Amino acid sequence: MVNIINNTARLLFGALLLFGSVLNSKDVSASTFLFCLNSSDSVLSIELEKESFKLDNKQLNQILHDIGVVTIQEWIPGATEKDRHGDIYLNRIYRAFIDDNENVDNVMAKLESAYPLLYVEHENLHSLHYNPNDPSYDQQCSMSSVKADKAWDIWNIPEGIIPEGQEVLLASVDTGVDYTHPDLKASLWVNQAELPEWSLEAGIDLNGDGYVSSTEIEEFLIIEGMDNNADGEVNLRDLVCEGSGFLDGFDADGNGYTDDIIGWDASGYYANSPADPDPYPREGATPTGTWAHGTHVAGILAATTDNGVGISSASYNAKIISVKVSRGSQPSEPGISDGYAGITYAAKAGYYSGTLAIINNSWGGGSYSFSENTVIQNAHDTYGAVVLSSAGNGDTAQGEYSKEYPAAYDNVLSVCAIGCSGAWGGWATYHETVDLAAPGESILSTIIGQGYEAWDGSSMA
């Protein structure tokens, strides 16, 4: 039914971060499931009504209502006919929400027997796993452990000859990033094509080199006094807040995402926002809590190095793109709600900006999914992305070191966490699907606000 490609040569990248998860009955959603139309079927037109929905496909519309589906939505917003793997088209996969009184397995079985679909499958749940404990380079054992300092010696950094890594886009598909952090804001990726024409005419390119950096944007906002969100402070949050003049409503680069100047919130606030270009973590989140995970990950990936502030990163001043995939409406401990939509966005962001996307996914769980696999292969085959993921934290229902997803999909680089000494602590998943090992214990990195903390966990590897 589905053509699954063989594993091809994998590209390596040292700064991998992961979460890992557990496959058991709690790792599939009890309130949602996925279904995929055949490639010959037309894409559905969905009209959302108060507490209901209406499809242009009248037969399917009636069936879904009859079996207890209360609403549906696109699983990967922004997907096009180009986004596919074999017979599976991402723009034909939908998430169905069922009535609280219905059993998801029963509803899935009824749909599968009543309408000719390509497939119906459970929606996997994905979660974060790490153990936080507690500014300076000498506190970062991982830098010397992976010999980043030796790599830097290839250049003459004191004389201004530094690694040129800005053409590589490091995407953090996570809980969002505090891109105003002093050690992250200069490393923030800027989608040049999405900057409105008026800002260029107003001189936002302060040094006139034809490239507008995040540092120039912040300085421009300060010079112009643009406190667009009226919080009493002018910073990069004023760039993409609601009502900002930088959000012109046009998808200038044609990647399917409007006004994605510095990244994307694939979950929106309630997971149904048609466009949310602000990938900041949940408002009011605890600076050191789980919502800070994406910020911690971003610091490991691309904290600004050699700037006299905080920490260093192995990539040495590459660019970071934040892709938020945790819903702001969740309780205090977020899960990964829209991780695969985030992967698709990150792959397209790299492709349409003319560079390569290295996509980090510090989370995992569930079992094999046709839908998820299609996202991975589409990112790899169509957009040339390198996808990284966790091997896991052991402790699964299938056995202590079973495979987990997305780490176990073909064309995903899977990494196991070890100590800075190179010793395996026994807690991280070691499995035949693992490709690399990297330090994941006592890793110092950025958190929400201006601070830093050392965290343990496979997420930090």
PDB file of C-alpha atoms in Angstrom, residues 52-285:
ATOM      1  CA  SER A  52     -19.262  21.476  14.560  1.00  0.00           C
ATOM      2  CA  PHE A  53     -17.811  21.336  11.045  1.00  0.00           C
ATOM      3  CA  LYS A  54     -18.867  20.930   7.431  1.00  0.00           C
ATOM      4  CA  LEU A  55     -16.947  19.315   4.556  1.00  0.00           C
ATOM      5  CA  ASP A  56     -17.398  19.735   0.822  1.00  0.00           C
ATOM      6  CA  ASN A  57     -17.266  15.916   0.595  1.00  0.00           C
ATOM      7  CA  LYS A  58     -20.871  15.250   1.621  1.00  0.00           C
ATOM      8  CA  GLN A  59     -20.510  11.472   1.997  1.00  0.00           C
ATOM      9  CA  LEU A  60     -17.477  11.692   4.266  1.00  0.00           C
ATOM     10  CA  ASN A  61     -19.019  14.611   6.130  1.00  0.00           C
ATOM     11  CA  GLN A  62     -22.099  12.538   7.015  1.00  0.00           C
ATOM     12  CA  ILE A  63     -20.063   9.494   8.030  1.00  0.00           C
ATOM     13  CA  LEU A  64     -17.812  11.478  10.349  1.00  0.00           C
ATOM     14  CA  HIS A  65     -20.769  13.107  12.069  1.00  0.00           C
ATOM     15  CA  ASP A  66     -22.561   9.773  12.420  1.00  0.00           C
ATOM     16  CA  ILE A  67     -19.635   7.992  14.091  1.00  0.00           C
ATOM     17  CA  GLY A  68     -18.985  10.688  16.710  1.00  0.00           C
ATOM     18  CA  VAL A  69     -16.357  12.988  15.202  1.00  0.00           C
ATOM     19  CA  VAL A  70     -16.916  16.519  16.504  1.00  0.00           C
ATOM     20  CA  THR A  71     -14.411  18.380  14.316  1.00  0.00           C
ATOM     21  CA  ILE A  72     -11.409  17.852  12.056  1.00  0.00           C
ATOM     22  CA  GLN A  73      -8.379  19.902  11.030  1.00  0.00           C
ATOM     23  CA  GLU A  74      -5.431  19.661   8.683  1.00  0.00           C
ATOM     24  CA  TRP A  75      -2.672  17.662  10.345  1.00  0.00           C
ATOM     25  CA  ILE A  76       0.114  19.595   8.596  1.00  0.00           C
ATOM     26  CA  PRO A  77      -1.066  23.160   7.842  1.00  0.00           C
ATOM     27  CA  GLY A  78       0.876  24.595   4.928  1.00  0.00           C
ATOM     28  CA  ALA A  79       1.389  21.242   3.199  1.00  0.00           C
ATOM     29  CA  THR A  80       1.017  21.244  -0.597  1.00  0.00           C
ATOM     30  CA  GLU A  81       0.914  18.707  -3.438  1.00  0.00           C
ATOM     31  CA  LYS A  82       4.704  18.786  -3.315  1.00  0.00           C
ATOM     32  CA  ASP A  83       4.761  17.385   0.219  1.00  0.00           C
ATOM     33  CA  ARG A  84       4.493  13.630  -0.137  1.00  0.00           C
ATOM     34  CA  HIS A  85       6.229  10.279   0.166  1.00  0.00           C
ATOM     35  CA  GLY A  86       5.039   7.517  -2.124  1.00  0.00           C
ATOM     36  CA  ASP A  87       1.245   7.467  -2.161  1.00  0.00           C
ATOM     37  CA  ILE A  88       0.904   9.537   1.006  1.00  0.00           C
ATOM     38  CA  TYR A  89       0.279  13.265   0.554  1.00  0.00           C
ATOM     39  CA  LEU A  90       0.624  15.375   3.687  1.00  0.00           C
ATOM     40  CA  ASN A  91      -2.141  17.741   2.559  1.00  0.00           C
ATOM     41  CA  ARG A  92      -4.565  14.792   2.624  1.00  0.00           C
ATOM     42  CA  ILE A  93      -3.920  13.800   6.245  1.00  0.00           C
ATOM     43  CA  TYR A  94      -6.419  15.055   8.818  1.00  0.00           C
ATOM     44  CA  ARG A  95      -6.723  15.021  12.589  1.00  0.00           C
ATOM     45  CA  ALA A  96     -10.180  14.021  13.808  1.00  0.00           C
ATOM     46  CA  PHE A  97     -11.469  14.908  17.289  1.00  0.00           C
ATOM     47  CA  ILE A  98     -14.064  12.569  18.775  1.00  0.00           C
ATOM     48  CA  ASP A  99     -16.872  13.073  21.251  1.00  0.00           C
ATOM     49  CA  ASP A 100     -15.915  12.529  24.900  1.00  0.00           C
ATOM     50  CA  ASN A 101     -18.342   9.611  25.121  1.00  0.00           C
ATOM     51  CA  GLU A 102     -16.823   7.733  22.175  1.00  0.00           C
ATOM     52  CA  ASN A 103     -14.024   5.164  22.126  1.00  0.00           C
ATOM     53  CA  VAL A 104     -11.286   6.072  19.680  1.00  0.00           C
ATOM     54  CA  ASP A 105     -10.708   2.484  18.505  1.00  0.00           C
ATOM     55  CA  ASN A 106     -14.397   1.992  17.794  1.00  0.00           C
ATOM     56  CA  VAL A 107     -14.658   5.263  15.879  1.00  0.00           C
ATOM     57  CA  MET A 108     -11.575   4.423  13.815  1.00  0.00           C
ATOM     58  CA  ALA A 109     -12.942   0.986  12.956  1.00  0.00           C
ATOM     59  CA  LYS A 110     -16.289   2.447  11.875  1.00  0.00           C
ATOM     60  CA  LEU A 111     -14.633   5.000   9.614  1.00  0.00           C
ATOM     61  CA  GLU A 112     -12.310   2.454   8.043  1.00  0.00           C
ATOM     62  CA  SER A 113     -15.224   0.199   7.128  1.00  0.00           C
ATOM     63  CA  ALA A 114     -17.519   2.992   5.931  1.00  0.00           C
ATOM     64  CA  TYR A 115     -15.273   4.994   3.606  1.00  0.00           C
ATOM     65  CA  PRO A 116     -12.404   4.057   1.230  1.00  0.00           C
ATOM     66  CA  LEU A 117      -9.420   5.799   2.810  1.00  0.00           C
ATOM     67  CA  LEU A 118      -5.722   5.158   2.319  1.00  0.00           C
ATOM     68  CA  TYR A 119      -5.433   4.456   6.035  1.00  0.00           C
ATOM     69  CA  VAL A 120      -6.712   5.326   9.502  1.00  0.00           C
ATOM     70  CA  GLU A 121      -4.284   5.322  12.439  1.00  0.00           C
ATOM     71  CA  HIS A 122      -3.807   6.401  16.036  1.00  0.00           C
ATOM     72  CA  GLU A 123      -2.206   9.754  16.736  1.00  0.00           C
ATOM     73  CA  ASN A 124       0.903   9.237  18.831  1.00  0.00           C
ATOM     74  CA  LEU A 125       1.551  11.381  21.884  1.00  0.00           C
ATOM     75  CA  HIS A 126       5.049  12.799  22.361  1.00  0.00           C
ATOM     76  CA  SER A 127       6.542  14.152  25.551  1.00  0.00           C
ATOM     77  CA  LEU A 128       9.600  15.850  27.007  1.00  0.00           C
ATOM     78  CA  HIS A 129      11.993  14.025  29.324  1.00  0.00           C
ATOM     79  CA  TYR A 130      14.774  15.708  31.249  1.00  0.00           C
ATOM     80  CA  ASN A 131      15.997  16.196  34.822  1.00  0.00           C
ATOM     81  CA  PRO A 132      16.928  19.847  35.594  1.00  0.00           C
ATOM     82  CA  ASN A 133      19.328  20.427  38.557  1.00  0.00           C
ATOM     83  CA  ASP A 134      21.021  23.564  39.336  1.00  0.00           C
ATOM     84  CA  PRO A 135      28.136  31.825  32.965  1.00  0.00           C
ATOM     85  CA  SER A 136      30.933  30.356  31.773  1.00  0.00           C
ATOM     86  CA  TYR A 137      32.776  28.246  29.243  1.00  0.00           C
ATOM     87  CA  ASP A 138      34.751  26.332  31.882  1.00  0.00           C
ATOM     88  CA  GLN A 139      31.474  24.933  33.211  1.00  0.00           C
ATOM     89  CA  GLN A 140      30.664  23.388  29.828  1.00  0.00           C
ATOM     90  CA  CYS A 141      32.287  19.972  29.904  1.00  0.00           C
ATOM     91  CA  SER A 142      30.545  19.066  26.659  1.00  0.00           C
ATOM     92  CA  MET A 143      32.617  21.557  24.632  1.00  0.00           C
ATOM     93  CA  SER A 144      35.923  19.841  25.387  1.00  0.00           C
ATOM     94  CA  SER A 145      34.295  16.411  25.375  1.00  0.00           C
ATOM     95  CA  VAL A 146      33.256  16.740  21.731  1.00  0.00           C
ATOM     96  CA  LYS A 147      36.511  18.635  21.032  1.00  0.00           C
ATOM     97  CA  ALA A 148      34.745  21.755  19.808  1.00  0.00           C
ATOM     98  CA  ASP A 149      37.693  23.808  21.049  1.00  0.00           C
ATOM     99  CA  LYS A 150      40.036  21.815  18.796  1.00  0.00           C
ATOM    100  CA  ALA A 151      37.765  22.449  15.823  1.00  0.00           C
ATOM    101  CA  TRP A 152      37.781  26.182  16.533  1.00  0.00           C
ATOM    102  CA  ASP A 153      41.594  26.156  16.350  1.00  0.00           C
ATOM    103  CA  ILE A 154      41.294  25.522  12.603  1.00  0.00           C
ATOM    104  CA  TRP A 155      40.455  29.238  12.380  1.00  0.00           C
ATOM    105  CA  ASN A 156      42.385  32.192  13.794  1.00  0.00           C
ATOM    106  CA  ILE A 157      39.560  33.488  15.940  1.00  0.00           C
ATOM    107  CA  PRO A 158      41.591  36.118  17.868  1.00  0.00           C
ATOM    108  CA  GLU A 159      42.446  37.725  14.508  1.00  0.00           C
ATOM    109  CA  GLY A 160      38.827  37.759  13.409  1.00  0.00           C
ATOM    110  CA  ILE A 161      38.950  34.674  11.190  1.00  0.00           C
ATOM    111  CA  ILE A 162      35.910  32.840  12.517  1.00  0.00           C
ATOM    112  CA  PRO A 163      33.858  29.815  11.415  1.00  0.00           C
ATOM    113  CA  GLU A 164      31.294  30.714   8.797  1.00  0.00           C
ATOM    114  CA  GLY A 165      28.217  28.782   9.832  1.00  0.00           C
ATOM    115  CA  GLN A 166      25.392  31.198   9.143  1.00  0.00           C
ATOM    116  CA  GLU A 167      24.357  29.506   5.908  1.00  0.00           C
ATOM    117  CA  VAL A 168      23.284  26.489   7.977  1.00  0.00           C
ATOM    118  CA  LEU A 169      19.923  26.776   9.700  1.00  0.00           C
ATOM    119  CA  LEU A 170      19.623  24.959  13.032  1.00  0.00           C
ATOM    120  CA  ALA A 171      15.940  24.398  13.780  1.00  0.00           C
ATOM    121  CA  SER A 172      14.734  23.654  17.281  1.00  0.00           C
ATOM    122  CA  VAL A 173      11.317  21.969  17.071  1.00  0.00           C
ATOM    123  CA  ASP A 174      10.363  22.330  20.702  1.00  0.00           C
ATOM    124  CA  THR A 175       8.460  24.344  23.317  1.00  0.00           C
ATOM    125  CA  GLY A 176       9.534  27.663  21.804  1.00  0.00           C
ATOM    126  CA  VAL A 177      12.593  29.845  22.350  1.00  0.00           C
ATOM    127  CA  ASP A 178      13.116  33.010  24.367  1.00  0.00           C
ATOM    128  CA  TYR A 179      14.769  34.766  21.457  1.00  0.00           C
ATOM    129  CA  THR A 180      15.309  37.901  23.583  1.00  0.00           C
ATOM    130  CA  HIS A 181      17.879  36.080  25.754  1.00  0.00           C
ATOM    131  CA  PRO A 182      21.239  37.952  25.693  1.00  0.00           C
ATOM    132  CA  ASP A 183      23.055  34.817  24.514  1.00  0.00           C
ATOM    133  CA  LEU A 184      20.523  33.916  21.801  1.00  0.00           C
ATOM    134  CA  LYS A 185      19.192  37.096  20.200  1.00  0.00           C
ATOM    135  CA  ALA A 186      22.247  37.644  17.989  1.00  0.00           C
ATOM    136  CA  SER A 187      22.001  34.044  16.740  1.00  0.00           C
ATOM    137  CA  LEU A 188      18.363  34.331  15.694  1.00  0.00           C
ATOM    138  CA  TRP A 189      17.607  33.480  12.065  1.00  0.00           C
ATOM    139  CA  VAL A 190      15.859  36.200  10.073  1.00  0.00           C
ATOM    140  CA  ASN A 191      13.799  35.280   7.021  1.00  0.00           C
ATOM    141  CA  GLN A 192      15.020  38.021   4.702  1.00  0.00           C
ATOM    142  CA  ALA A 193      12.215  37.529   2.181  1.00  0.00           C
ATOM    143  CA  GLU A 194       9.501  38.202   4.778  1.00  0.00           C
ATOM    144  CA  LEU A 195      10.783  41.625   5.857  1.00  0.00           C
ATOM    145  CA  PRO A 196       8.276  44.196   4.528  1.00  0.00           C
ATOM    146  CA  GLU A 197       9.444  46.632   1.877  1.00  0.00           C
ATOM    147  CA  TRP A 198       8.760  49.675   4.058  1.00  0.00           C
ATOM    148  CA  SER A 199      11.274  48.501   6.664  1.00  0.00           C
ATOM    149  CA  LEU A 200      14.011  48.192   4.056  1.00  0.00           C
ATOM    150  CA  GLU A 201      13.207  51.643   2.731  1.00  0.00           C
ATOM    151  CA  ALA A 202      13.336  52.963   6.299  1.00  0.00           C
ATOM    152  CA  GLY A 203      16.924  51.758   6.662  1.00  0.00           C
ATOM    153  CA  ILE A 204      16.578  48.669   8.840  1.00  0.00           C
ATOM    154  CA  ASP A 205      19.742  47.300   7.185  1.00  0.00           C
ATOM    155  CA  LEU A 206      21.847  49.580   9.357  1.00  0.00           C
ATOM    156  CA  ASN A 207      25.242  48.577   7.968  1.00  0.00           C
ATOM    157  CA  GLY A 208      24.008  48.446   4.371  1.00  0.00           C
ATOM    158  CA  ASP A 209      25.466  45.018   3.613  1.00  0.00           C
ATOM    159  CA  GLY A 210      22.275  43.620   2.094  1.00  0.00           C
ATOM    160  CA  TYR A 211      21.584  41.276   5.011  1.00  0.00           C
ATOM    161  CA  VAL A 212      19.354  42.283   7.924  1.00  0.00           C
ATOM    162  CA  SER A 213      20.432  40.610  11.152  1.00  0.00           C
ATOM    163  CA  SER A 214      18.403  40.183  14.329  1.00  0.00           C
ATOM    164  CA  THR A 215      20.793  42.614  16.017  1.00  0.00           C
ATOM    165  CA  GLU A 216      20.010  45.267  13.405  1.00  0.00           C
ATOM    166  CA  ILE A 217      16.282  44.667  13.790  1.00  0.00           C
ATOM    167  CA  GLU A 218      16.427  45.135  17.557  1.00  0.00           C
ATOM    168  CA  GLU A 219      18.515  48.298  17.206  1.00  0.00           C
ATOM    169  CA  PHE A 220      16.066  49.640  14.599  1.00  0.00           C
ATOM    170  CA  LEU A 221      13.123  48.962  16.916  1.00  0.00           C
ATOM    171  CA  ILE A 222      14.875  50.798  19.737  1.00  0.00           C
ATOM    172  CA  ILE A 223      15.816  53.784  17.552  1.00  0.00           C
ATOM    173  CA  GLU A 224      12.221  54.087  16.318  1.00  0.00           C
ATOM    174  CA  GLY A 225      10.754  53.532  19.789  1.00  0.00           C
ATOM    175  CA  MET A 226       8.574  50.676  18.547  1.00  0.00           C
ATOM    176  CA  ASP A 227       7.054  49.224  21.713  1.00  0.00           C
ATOM    177  CA  ASN A 228       4.427  47.493  19.584  1.00  0.00           C
ATOM    178  CA  ASN A 229       3.146  45.203  22.335  1.00  0.00           C
ATOM    179  CA  ALA A 230       3.014  48.065  24.872  1.00  0.00           C
ATOM    180  CA  ASP A 231       4.869  46.136  27.572  1.00  0.00           C
ATOM    181  CA  GLY A 232       7.176  49.043  28.401  1.00  0.00           C
ATOM    182  CA  GLU A 233      10.212  47.446  26.769  1.00  0.00           C
ATOM    183  CA  VAL A 234      11.430  47.520  23.177  1.00  0.00           C
ATOM    184  CA  ASN A 235      12.906  44.224  22.019  1.00  0.00           C
ATOM    185  CA  LEU A 236      12.487  41.526  19.374  1.00  0.00           C
ATOM    186  CA  ARG A 237       9.070  40.565  20.714  1.00  0.00           C
ATOM    187  CA  ASP A 238       7.778  43.811  19.223  1.00  0.00           C
ATOM    188  CA  LEU A 239       8.720  42.496  15.777  1.00  0.00           C
ATOM    189  CA  VAL A 240       6.112  39.720  15.608  1.00  0.00           C
ATOM    190  CA  CYS A 241       3.483  40.708  18.167  1.00  0.00           C
ATOM    191  CA  GLU A 242      -0.129  41.137  17.128  1.00  0.00           C
ATOM    192  CA  GLY A 243      -0.592  44.467  15.385  1.00  0.00           C
ATOM    193  CA  SER A 244       3.075  44.893  14.471  1.00  0.00           C
ATOM    194  CA  GLY A 245       3.599  46.733  11.198  1.00  0.00           C
ATOM    195  CA  PHE A 246       6.163  44.103  10.214  1.00  0.00           C
ATOM    196  CA  LEU A 247       3.339  41.576   9.787  1.00  0.00           C
ATOM    197  CA  ASP A 248       1.956  42.534   6.388  1.00  0.00           C
ATOM    198  CA  GLY A 249      -0.145  39.420   5.788  1.00  0.00           C
ATOM    199  CA  PHE A 250       1.846  38.270   2.741  1.00  0.00           C
ATOM    200  CA  ASP A 251       3.693  34.998   2.267  1.00  0.00           C
ATOM    201  CA  ALA A 252       6.524  36.733   0.434  1.00  0.00           C
ATOM    202  CA  ASP A 253       8.808  33.704   0.050  1.00  0.00           C
ATOM    203  CA  GLY A 254       6.007  31.320  -0.959  1.00  0.00           C
ATOM    204  CA  ASN A 255       6.816  28.689   1.655  1.00  0.00           C
ATOM    205  CA  GLY A 256       3.185  28.479   2.788  1.00  0.00           C
ATOM    206  CA  TYR A 257       3.634  30.401   6.063  1.00  0.00           C
ATOM    207  CA  THR A 258       2.683  34.066   6.303  1.00  0.00           C
ATOM    208  CA  ASP A 259       5.021  36.521   8.058  1.00  0.00           C
ATOM    209  CA  ASP A 260       7.403  33.868   9.403  1.00  0.00           C
ATOM    210  CA  ILE A 261      10.156  36.406   9.967  1.00  0.00           C
ATOM    211  CA  ILE A 262      11.951  34.587  12.812  1.00  0.00           C
ATOM    212  CA  GLY A 263      10.229  31.200  12.993  1.00  0.00           C
ATOM    213  CA  TRP A 264       6.793  29.713  13.546  1.00  0.00           C
ATOM    214  CA  ASP A 265       4.351  28.548  16.194  1.00  0.00           C
ATOM    215  CA  ALA A 266       2.957  25.369  14.632  1.00  0.00           C
ATOM    216  CA  SER A 267       0.492  24.953  17.497  1.00  0.00           C
ATOM    217  CA  GLY A 268      -0.917  28.452  17.620  1.00  0.00           C
ATOM    218  CA  TYR A 269      -2.382  29.349  20.996  1.00  0.00           C
ATOM    219  CA  TYR A 270      -5.240  26.864  20.841  1.00  0.00           C
ATOM    220  CA  ALA A 271      -3.842  24.752  17.986  1.00  0.00           C
ATOM    221  CA  ASN A 272      -6.275  26.269  15.489  1.00  0.00           C
ATOM    222  CA  SER A 273      -4.617  29.604  14.757  1.00  0.00           C
ATOM    223  CA  PRO A 274      -4.395  30.094  10.983  1.00  0.00           C
ATOM    224  CA  ALA A 275      -1.088  31.937  11.351  1.00  0.00           C
ATOM    225  CA  ASP A 276       1.131  32.453  14.374  1.00  0.00           C
ATOM    226  CA  PRO A 277       4.583  33.813  13.572  1.00  0.00           C
ATOM    227  CA  ASP A 278       5.680  34.209  17.217  1.00  0.00           C
ATOM    228  CA  PRO A 279       7.556  31.102  18.487  1.00  0.00           C
ATOM    229  CA  TYR A 280       8.041  32.445  22.029  1.00  0.00           C
ATOM    230  CA  PRO A 281       7.235  30.038  24.909  1.00  0.00           C
ATOM    231  CA  ARG A 282       3.952  30.242  26.774  1.00  0.00           C
ATOM    232  CA  GLU A 283       3.343  33.646  28.364  1.00  0.00           C
ATOM    233  CA  GLY A 284       4.082  33.696  32.089  1.00  0.00           C
ATOM    234  CA  ALA A 285       5.865  30.333  32.058  1.00  0.00           C
TER     235      ALA A 285
END
